[in-house]
């Protein structure tokens, strides 16, 4: 009867060529994908770690560890394919309601894996990845926050790729924060024009009359963005409706008018500001809901895909049909 060592050696002998074959097939498939259009921004709701652990009779934290392995494989595929921005739902603020042992385990896992990812020659350096943490960072443990800030600082100059790790995050809080920041911006007095002297009231009024004749912020909505944002004031164009020739402003505080606030204004105040529009949002585990993730970003042209596979099992073979389908629609 063959010994255990012999069987292990035999398994290793057969598995090496098999792994080599799989790696080459994967490389060929990724190169084939790169021949077509590539999405700029893909997001993942990484759902199913706990269910996977229950189904396989292992500890919940082990399921999260396996889920992190799938996360590394997926972002490697994304960046190798040419996707510029990847956003993952790593931890919801609602997850703090779970048991203390699970939350602490997840925070320890985050600390350890972030340190590994940021190592010299690691994935972040290989692809030139800037790491961003959209979310309420003040809710993190101090030791975790230190690692998070260090990772963002270390990768802040990378410009090739962006990895958004949403933690701790909910979309409602992101939108509320964007509204609050917009209100603060529009409640701040605009700076005076450098090197200019305010004109007398009657002269400034005359210049304003000429300016109002040139453009109306209440007319064609396409015209309002042709005016610099600091020109508009509440209720009228006000004493700053100027061009490079007609300069007039009053000594009174001047504020930007709310009538110029639009969806782009809010987008520019989100935690994901500066990112390209979201092309694909994938949720694993078969659950068909967004769970308070990227609600603002996925409301227009995003292709939302629900996959009946648990996150630790997610791989190129599940991702490939999604990318091919998106390419077919984009062509």
mmCIF file of C-alpha atoms in Angstrom:
data_model
loop_
_atom_site.group_PDB
_atom_site.id
_atom_site.type_symbol
_atom_site.label_atom_id
_atom_site.label_comp_id
_atom_site.label_asym_id
_atom_site.label_seq_id
_atom_site.Cartn_x
_atom_site.Cartn_y
_atom_site.Cartn_z
ATOM 1 C CA UNK A 1 0.000 0.000 0.000
ATOM 2 C CA UNK A 2 1.479 3.400 -0.978
ATOM 3 C CA UNK A 3 2.672 5.537 1.916
ATOM 4 C CA UNK A 4 1.180 8.941 2.702
ATOM 5 C CA UNK A 5 4.431 10.661 1.734
ATOM 6 C CA UNK A 6 4.362 8.918 -1.630
ATOM 7 C CA UNK A 7 0.766 10.033 -2.266
ATOM 8 C CA UNK A 8 1.603 13.627 -1.309
ATOM 9 C CA UNK A 9 4.598 13.615 -3.638
ATOM 10 C CA UNK A 10 2.458 12.177 -6.431
ATOM 11 C CA UNK A 11 -0.184 14.861 -5.884
ATOM 12 C CA UNK A 12 2.469 17.571 -5.976
ATOM 13 C CA UNK A 13 3.954 16.107 -9.174
ATOM 14 C CA UNK A 14 0.569 16.183 -10.939
ATOM 15 C CA UNK A 15 -0.541 19.545 -9.511
ATOM 16 C CA UNK A 16 2.511 21.491 -10.731
ATOM 17 C CA UNK A 17 1.782 21.030 -14.468
ATOM 18 C CA UNK A 18 -1.921 21.625 -13.781
ATOM 19 C CA UNK A 19 -1.209 24.931 -12.014
ATOM 20 C CA UNK A 20 1.137 25.925 -14.833
ATOM 21 C CA UNK A 21 -1.612 25.167 -17.361
ATOM 22 C CA UNK A 22 -4.209 27.164 -15.377
ATOM 23 C CA UNK A 23 -1.905 30.175 -15.064
ATOM 24 C CA UNK A 24 -1.253 30.210 -18.795
ATOM 25 C CA UNK A 25 -4.952 29.894 -19.638
ATOM 26 C CA UNK A 26 -5.676 32.773 -17.251
ATOM 27 C CA UNK A 27 -2.978 34.898 -18.871
ATOM 28 C CA UNK A 28 -4.351 34.194 -22.358
ATOM 29 C CA UNK A 29 -7.907 35.066 -21.294
ATOM 30 C CA UNK A 30 -6.829 38.363 -19.738
ATOM 31 C CA UNK A 31 -4.848 39.286 -22.856
ATOM 32 C CA UNK A 32 -7.915 38.472 -24.974
ATOM 33 C CA UNK A 33 -10.099 40.711 -22.783
ATOM 34 C CA UNK A 34 -7.659 43.593 -23.242
ATOM 35 C CA UNK A 35 -8.369 43.566 -26.989
ATOM 36 C CA UNK A 36 -11.864 44.958 -26.355
ATOM 37 C CA UNK A 37 -13.197 47.963 -24.403
ATOM 38 C CA UNK A 38 -12.306 47.891 -20.714
ATOM 39 C CA UNK A 39 -14.467 49.419 -17.960
ATOM 40 C CA UNK A 40 -12.810 52.243 -16.064
ATOM 41 C CA UNK A 41 -14.506 51.613 -12.725
ATOM 42 C CA UNK A 42 -15.761 48.358 -11.200
ATOM 43 C CA UNK A 43 -17.202 47.883 -7.698
ATOM 44 C CA UNK A 44 -17.791 44.757 -5.608
ATOM 45 C CA UNK A 45 -20.086 43.921 -2.715
ATOM 46 C CA UNK A 46 -18.007 41.079 -1.245
ATOM 47 C CA UNK A 47 -20.856 39.093 0.282
ATOM 48 C CA UNK A 48 -20.898 35.500 1.490
ATOM 49 C CA UNK A 49 -17.874 34.999 3.771
ATOM 50 C CA UNK A 50 -19.933 34.061 6.837
ATOM 51 C CA UNK A 51 -22.282 31.810 4.898
ATOM 52 C CA UNK A 52 -19.285 30.069 3.311
ATOM 53 C CA UNK A 53 -17.845 29.461 6.788
ATOM 54 C CA UNK A 54 -21.124 27.968 8.053
ATOM 55 C CA UNK A 55 -21.498 25.721 5.003
ATOM 56 C CA UNK A 56 -17.974 24.341 5.436
ATOM 57 C CA UNK A 57 -18.030 24.043 9.219
ATOM 58 C CA UNK A 58 -15.224 26.526 9.857
ATOM 59 C CA UNK A 59 -14.917 29.590 12.061
ATOM 60 C CA UNK A 60 -16.442 32.833 10.783
ATOM 61 C CA UNK A 61 -13.066 34.565 10.839
ATOM 62 C CA UNK A 62 -11.605 31.809 8.645
ATOM 63 C CA UNK A 63 -14.305 32.625 6.101
ATOM 64 C CA UNK A 64 -13.167 36.261 6.136
ATOM 65 C CA UNK A 65 -9.542 35.168 5.663
ATOM 66 C CA UNK A 66 -10.536 33.133 2.610
ATOM 67 C CA UNK A 67 -12.562 36.099 1.377
ATOM 68 C CA UNK A 68 -9.461 38.262 1.554
ATOM 69 C CA UNK A 69 -7.663 35.759 -0.671
ATOM 70 C CA UNK A 70 -10.439 36.155 -3.247
ATOM 71 C CA UNK A 71 -10.147 39.942 -2.893
ATOM 72 C CA UNK A 72 -6.429 39.865 -3.751
ATOM 73 C CA UNK A 73 -7.045 37.654 -6.776
ATOM 74 C CA UNK A 74 -9.870 39.857 -8.060
ATOM 75 C CA UNK A 75 -8.025 43.171 -7.796
ATOM 76 C CA UNK A 76 -4.995 41.584 -9.467
ATOM 77 C CA UNK A 77 -7.243 40.514 -12.367
ATOM 78 C CA UNK A 78 -8.845 43.972 -12.532
ATOM 79 C CA UNK A 79 -5.578 45.892 -12.637
ATOM 80 C CA UNK A 80 -3.921 43.389 -14.977
ATOM 81 C CA UNK A 81 -6.877 43.751 -17.355
ATOM 82 C CA UNK A 82 -6.532 47.544 -17.382
ATOM 83 C CA UNK A 83 -9.382 48.622 -15.092
ATOM 84 C CA UNK A 84 -8.362 51.949 -13.559
ATOM 85 C CA UNK A 85 -10.514 52.106 -10.407
ATOM 86 C CA UNK A 86 -11.736 49.271 -8.180
ATOM 87 C CA UNK A 87 -14.085 49.953 -5.263
ATOM 88 C CA UNK A 88 -14.880 47.291 -2.660
ATOM 89 C CA UNK A 89 -17.411 47.274 0.160
ATOM 90 C CA UNK A 90 -15.110 46.053 2.922
ATOM 91 C CA UNK A 91 -17.011 47.016 6.073
ATOM 92 C CA UNK A 92 -20.370 48.676 6.675
ATOM 93 C CA UNK A 93 -20.942 50.867 9.704
ATOM 94 C CA UNK A 94 -23.801 48.444 10.403
ATOM 95 C CA UNK A 95 -21.210 45.664 10.867
ATOM 96 C CA UNK A 96 -20.205 47.214 14.187
ATOM 97 C CA UNK A 97 -23.410 45.628 15.524
ATOM 98 C CA UNK A 98 -21.878 42.164 15.104
ATOM 99 C CA UNK A 99 -20.141 40.358 17.961
ATOM 100 C CA UNK A 100 -17.065 42.054 19.413
ATOM 101 C CA UNK A 101 -14.901 39.039 18.614
ATOM 102 C CA UNK A 102 -15.858 39.149 14.920
ATOM 103 C CA UNK A 103 -15.386 42.921 14.640
ATOM 104 C CA UNK A 104 -12.005 42.765 16.398
ATOM 105 C CA UNK A 105 -10.978 39.862 14.177
ATOM 106 C CA UNK A 106 -11.895 41.811 11.046
ATOM 107 C CA UNK A 107 -9.959 44.865 12.236
ATOM 108 C CA UNK A 108 -6.892 42.718 12.990
ATOM 109 C CA UNK A 109 -7.193 41.107 9.561
ATOM 110 C CA UNK A 110 -7.367 44.532 7.923
ATOM 111 C CA UNK A 111 -4.240 45.686 9.771
ATOM 112 C CA UNK A 112 -2.244 42.621 8.815
ATOM 113 C CA UNK A 113 -3.267 42.486 5.161
ATOM 114 C CA UNK A 114 -2.783 46.209 4.575
ATOM 115 C CA UNK A 115 0.775 45.894 5.835
ATOM 116 C CA UNK A 116 1.374 42.939 3.505
ATOM 117 C CA UNK A 117 -0.107 44.735 0.485
ATOM 118 C CA UNK A 118 2.055 47.804 1.076
ATOM 119 C CA UNK A 119 5.307 45.817 1.236
ATOM 120 C CA UNK A 120 8.060 46.650 -1.237
ATOM 121 C CA UNK A 121 7.373 44.852 -4.506
ATOM 122 C CA UNK A 122 3.810 44.031 -3.499
ATOM 123 C CA UNK A 123 0.613 44.408 -5.485
ATOM 124 C CA UNK A 124 0.217 48.130 -4.761
ATOM 125 C CA UNK A 125 3.714 48.963 -5.963
ATOM 126 C CA UNK A 126 3.510 46.622 -8.954
ATOM 127 C CA UNK A 127 0.464 48.373 -10.417
ATOM 128 C CA UNK A 128 1.050 51.881 -9.043
ATOM 129 C CA UNK A 129 -2.094 51.759 -6.899
ATOM 130 C CA UNK A 130 -3.351 54.659 -4.827
ATOM 131 C CA UNK A 131 -5.357 53.368 -1.856
ATOM 132 C CA UNK A 132 -8.283 55.457 -0.585
ATOM 133 C CA UNK A 133 -10.571 54.677 2.351
ATOM 134 C CA UNK A 134 -14.009 56.218 1.741
ATOM 135 C CA UNK A 135 -15.911 56.104 4.996
ATOM 136 C CA UNK A 136 -16.180 57.293 8.589
ATOM 137 C CA UNK A 137 -12.565 56.720 9.559
ATOM 138 C CA UNK A 138 -13.127 58.224 13.009
ATOM 139 C CA UNK A 139 -15.040 55.041 13.923
ATOM 140 C CA UNK A 140 -11.960 52.838 13.450
ATOM 141 C CA UNK A 141 -9.775 51.672 16.323
ATOM 142 C CA UNK A 142 -6.763 53.989 16.789
ATOM 143 C CA UNK A 143 -4.247 51.252 15.879
ATOM 144 C CA UNK A 144 -6.200 50.400 12.717
ATOM 145 C CA UNK A 145 -6.558 54.080 11.809
ATOM 146 C CA UNK A 146 -2.775 54.470 12.068
ATOM 147 C CA UNK A 147 -2.222 51.692 9.501
ATOM 148 C CA UNK A 148 -4.978 53.075 7.246
ATOM 149 C CA UNK A 149 -3.481 56.581 7.262
ATOM 150 C CA UNK A 150 0.009 55.198 6.683
ATOM 151 C CA UNK A 151 -1.200 53.178 3.682
ATOM 152 C CA UNK A 152 -2.941 56.206 2.142
ATOM 153 C CA UNK A 153 0.151 58.343 2.730
ATOM 154 C CA UNK A 154 2.511 55.727 1.238
ATOM 155 C CA UNK A 155 0.409 55.301 -1.909
ATOM 156 C CA UNK A 156 -0.839 58.888 -2.263
ATOM 157 C CA UNK A 157 1.548 59.689 -5.115
ATOM 158 C CA UNK A 158 0.566 56.634 -7.194
ATOM 159 C CA UNK A 159 -1.447 57.683 -10.242
ATOM 160 C CA UNK A 160 -1.871 54.548 -12.373
ATOM 161 C CA UNK A 161 -4.676 52.807 -10.463
ATOM 162 C CA UNK A 162 -7.035 53.541 -7.563
ATOM 163 C CA UNK A 163 -8.323 51.096 -4.972
ATOM 164 C CA UNK A 164 -11.226 52.386 -2.863
ATOM 165 C CA UNK A 165 -11.651 50.282 0.282
ATOM 166 C CA UNK A 166 -14.983 51.453 1.713
ATOM 167 C CA UNK A 167 -14.568 51.007 5.457
ATOM 168 C CA UNK A 168 -16.547 51.784 7.564
ATOM 169 C CA UNK A 169 -19.082 52.980 5.024
ATOM 170 C CA UNK A 170 -22.708 53.486 4.128
ATOM 171 C CA UNK A 171 -23.893 55.353 1.058
ATOM 172 C CA UNK A 172 -26.446 57.337 3.041
ATOM 173 C CA UNK A 173 -23.705 58.731 5.241
ATOM 174 C CA UNK A 174 -21.594 59.557 2.180
ATOM 175 C CA UNK A 175 -24.482 61.513 0.636
ATOM 176 C CA UNK A 176 -25.279 63.321 3.906
ATOM 177 C CA UNK A 177 -21.606 64.259 4.268
ATOM 178 C CA UNK A 178 -21.539 65.538 0.670
ATOM 179 C CA UNK A 179 -24.608 67.717 1.324
ATOM 180 C CA UNK A 180 -23.103 69.047 4.556
ATOM 181 C CA UNK A 181 -19.805 69.902 2.833
ATOM 182 C CA UNK A 182 -21.674 71.595 -0.022
ATOM 183 C CA UNK A 183 -23.594 73.754 2.459
ATOM 184 C CA UNK A 184 -20.317 74.731 4.142
ATOM 185 C CA UNK A 185 -18.763 75.663 0.791
ATOM 186 C CA UNK A 186 -21.747 77.761 -0.242
ATOM 187 C CA UNK A 187 -21.876 79.467 3.162
ATOM 188 C CA UNK A 188 -18.291 80.655 2.866
ATOM 189 C CA UNK A 189 -17.631 84.212 1.766
ATOM 190 C CA UNK A 190 -15.992 84.412 -1.637
ATOM 191 C CA UNK A 191 -12.567 86.073 -1.731
ATOM 192 C CA UNK A 192 -12.240 89.530 -3.329
ATOM 193 C CA UNK A 193 -10.664 89.833 -6.753
ATOM 194 C CA UNK A 194 -6.914 90.424 -6.164
ATOM 195 C CA UNK A 195 -5.579 93.830 -7.187
ATOM 196 C CA UNK A 196 -9.003 95.376 -7.758
ATOM 197 C CA UNK A 197 -10.662 98.330 -6.077
ATOM 198 C CA UNK A 198 -14.435 98.270 -5.552
ATOM 199 C CA UNK A 199 -16.218 100.739 -7.811
ATOM 200 C CA UNK A 200 -18.803 103.241 -6.522
ATOM 201 C CA UNK A 201 -22.261 101.765 -6.099
ATOM 202 C CA UNK A 202 -23.854 103.478 -9.105
ATOM 203 C CA UNK A 203 -21.041 102.441 -11.439
ATOM 204 C CA UNK A 204 -21.114 98.870 -10.166
ATOM 205 C CA UNK A 205 -24.893 98.810 -10.645
ATOM 206 C CA UNK A 206 -24.497 99.982 -14.238
ATOM 207 C CA UNK A 207 -21.972 97.262 -14.947
ATOM 208 C CA UNK A 208 -24.324 94.721 -13.402
ATOM 209 C CA UNK A 209 -27.126 95.862 -15.670
ATOM 210 C CA UNK A 210 -24.897 95.275 -18.682
ATOM 211 C CA UNK A 211 -23.911 91.878 -17.323
ATOM 212 C CA UNK A 212 -27.538 90.845 -16.784
ATOM 213 C CA UNK A 213 -28.243 91.775 -20.380
ATOM 214 C CA UNK A 214 -25.502 89.393 -21.491
ATOM 215 C CA UNK A 215 -26.520 86.307 -19.517
ATOM 216 C CA UNK A 216 -29.334 85.037 -17.298
ATOM 217 C CA UNK A 217 -28.939 82.384 -14.679
ATOM 218 C CA UNK A 218 -32.684 81.731 -14.733
ATOM 219 C CA UNK A 219 -33.002 81.207 -18.482
ATOM 220 C CA UNK A 220 -31.585 78.325 -20.482
ATOM 221 C CA UNK A 221 -30.187 75.873 -17.893
ATOM 222 C CA UNK A 222 -27.298 75.099 -20.220
ATOM 223 C CA UNK A 223 -26.176 78.710 -19.891
ATOM 224 C CA UNK A 224 -25.674 78.755 -16.167
ATOM 225 C CA UNK A 225 -22.461 76.752 -16.228
ATOM 226 C CA UNK A 226 -20.894 79.222 -18.643
ATOM 227 C CA UNK A 227 -20.675 81.714 -15.792
ATOM 228 C CA UNK A 228 -17.935 81.245 -13.175
ATOM 229 C CA UNK A 229 -19.547 79.937 -9.985
ATOM 230 C CA UNK A 230 -18.525 83.009 -8.002
ATOM 231 C CA UNK A 231 -20.568 85.286 -10.299
ATOM 232 C CA UNK A 232 -24.000 84.111 -9.165
ATOM 233 C CA UNK A 233 -25.560 85.339 -5.931
ATOM 234 C CA UNK A 234 -28.914 84.535 -4.431
ATOM 235 C CA UNK A 235 -31.814 86.103 -6.302
ATOM 236 C CA UNK A 236 -29.801 87.928 -8.940
ATOM 237 C CA UNK A 237 -26.496 87.985 -10.705
ATOM 238 C CA UNK A 238 -25.500 90.544 -8.088
ATOM 239 C CA UNK A 239 -22.496 92.865 -7.958
ATOM 240 C CA UNK A 240 -20.031 90.312 -9.338
ATOM 241 C CA UNK A 241 -21.473 89.584 -12.800
ATOM 242 C CA UNK A 242 -18.228 90.368 -14.507
ATOM 243 C CA UNK A 243 -15.903 89.504 -17.338
ATOM 244 C CA UNK A 244 -12.227 90.346 -17.717
ATOM 245 C CA UNK A 245 -13.140 93.914 -18.736
ATOM 246 C CA UNK A 246 -16.044 94.805 -16.430
ATOM 247 C CA UNK A 247 -14.919 94.365 -12.829
ATOM 248 C CA UNK A 248 -17.249 95.459 -10.035
ATOM 249 C CA UNK A 249 -18.029 94.135 -6.619
ATOM 250 C CA UNK A 250 -19.390 95.451 -3.374
ATOM 251 C CA UNK A 251 -17.778 95.633 0.046
ATOM 252 C CA UNK A 252 -20.554 93.462 1.482
ATOM 253 C CA UNK A 253 -19.965 89.688 1.836
ATOM 254 C CA UNK A 254 -20.730 87.817 -1.380
ATOM 255 C CA UNK A 255 -21.799 84.175 -1.435
ATOM 256 C CA UNK A 256 -22.357 81.689 -4.243
ATOM 257 C CA UNK A 257 -26.047 81.225 -5.001
ATOM 258 C CA UNK A 258 -27.806 77.882 -4.386
ATOM 259 C CA UNK A 259 -29.332 77.980 -7.870
ATOM 260 C CA UNK A 260 -26.034 76.762 -9.334
ATOM 261 C CA UNK A 261 -26.014 73.593 -7.202
ATOM 262 C CA UNK A 262 -26.668 70.521 -9.352
ATOM 263 C CA UNK A 263 -25.907 66.791 -9.328
ATOM 264 C CA UNK A 264 -22.290 67.416 -10.325
ATOM 265 C CA UNK A 265 -21.870 69.665 -7.284
ATOM 266 C CA UNK A 266 -22.851 66.778 -5.007
ATOM 267 C CA UNK A 267 -20.712 64.324 -6.988
ATOM 268 C CA UNK A 268 -17.719 66.600 -6.464
ATOM 269 C CA UNK A 269 -18.240 66.378 -2.691
ATOM 270 C CA UNK A 270 -18.572 62.577 -2.432
ATOM 271 C CA UNK A 271 -15.821 60.439 -0.926
ATOM 272 C CA UNK A 272 -15.264 59.005 -4.426
ATOM 273 C CA UNK A 273 -14.838 62.430 -6.061
ATOM 274 C CA UNK A 274 -12.480 62.387 -9.009
ATOM 275 C CA UNK A 275 -13.252 58.778 -9.905
ATOM 276 C CA UNK A 276 -14.683 57.903 -13.331
ATOM 277 C CA UNK A 277 -18.377 56.914 -13.496
ATOM 278 C CA UNK A 278 -19.146 53.459 -12.124
ATOM 279 C CA UNK A 279 -19.403 50.992 -15.030
ATOM 280 C CA UNK A 280 -20.105 47.686 -13.261
ATOM 281 C CA UNK A 281 -21.285 46.801 -9.762
ATOM 282 C CA UNK A 282 -21.064 43.112 -8.813
ATOM 283 C CA UNK A 283 -22.626 41.545 -5.740
ATOM 284 C CA UNK A 284 -21.907 37.941 -4.835
ATOM 285 C CA UNK A 285 -23.926 35.480 -2.697
ATOM 286 C CA UNK A 286 -27.099 35.696 -4.805
ATOM 287 C CA UNK A 287 -28.649 38.398 -2.598
ATOM 288 C CA UNK A 288 -30.311 41.010 -4.802
ATOM 289 C CA UNK A 289 -29.925 44.321 -2.984
ATOM 290 C CA UNK A 290 -27.358 47.111 -2.793
ATOM 291 C CA UNK A 291 -27.144 47.206 1.019
ATOM 292 C CA UNK A 292 -26.482 50.947 1.171
ATOM 293 C CA UNK A 293 -23.486 50.837 -1.194
ATOM 294 C CA UNK A 294 -22.710 53.358 -3.971
ATOM 295 C CA UNK A 295 -26.367 54.446 -4.224
ATOM 296 C CA UNK A 296 -25.487 57.796 -5.808
ATOM 297 C CA UNK A 297 -22.781 56.431 -8.114
ATOM 298 C CA UNK A 298 -24.773 53.553 -9.624
ATOM 299 C CA UNK A 299 -27.957 55.460 -10.500
ATOM 300 C CA UNK A 300 -27.191 56.178 -14.170
ATOM 301 C CA UNK A 301 -25.238 53.924 -16.543
ATOM 302 C CA UNK A 302 -23.992 51.291 -14.113
ATOM 303 C CA UNK A 303 -24.504 47.644 -15.038
ATOM 304 C CA UNK A 304 -25.553 45.897 -11.804
ATOM 305 C CA UNK A 305 -24.815 42.159 -11.688
ATOM 306 C CA UNK A 306 -25.917 39.705 -8.983
ATOM 307 C CA UNK A 307 -23.979 36.421 -8.949
ATOM 308 C CA UNK A 308 -25.031 33.236 -7.174
ATOM 309 C CA UNK A 309 -21.562 32.475 -5.808
ATOM 310 C CA UNK A 310 -20.153 33.123 -2.345
ATOM 311 C CA UNK A 311 -17.312 35.625 -2.227
ATOM 312 C CA UNK A 312 -14.513 33.209 -1.162
ATOM 313 C CA UNK A 313 -15.318 31.144 -4.286
ATOM 314 C CA UNK A 314 -15.356 34.124 -6.661
ATOM 315 C CA UNK A 315 -12.656 33.932 -9.346
ATOM 316 C CA UNK A 316 -11.785 34.841 -12.922
ATOM 317 C CA UNK A 317 -14.235 32.210 -14.171
ATOM 318 C CA UNK A 318 -17.130 34.116 -12.572
ATOM 319 C CA UNK A 319 -15.774 37.554 -13.478
ATOM 320 C CA UNK A 320 -14.999 36.740 -17.109
ATOM 321 C CA UNK A 321 -18.630 36.424 -18.343
ATOM 322 C CA UNK A 322 -19.490 39.753 -16.660
ATOM 323 C CA UNK A 323 -16.660 41.551 -18.452
ATOM 324 C CA UNK A 324 -17.464 39.909 -21.788
ATOM 325 C CA UNK A 325 -21.134 40.899 -21.420
ATOM 326 C CA UNK A 326 -20.171 44.474 -20.611
ATOM 327 C CA UNK A 327 -17.857 44.598 -23.633
ATOM 328 C CA UNK A 328 -20.669 43.364 -25.873
ATOM 329 C CA UNK A 329 -22.979 46.133 -24.635
ATOM 330 C CA UNK A 330 -20.249 48.771 -24.894
ATOM 331 C CA UNK A 331 -19.285 47.898 -28.474
#
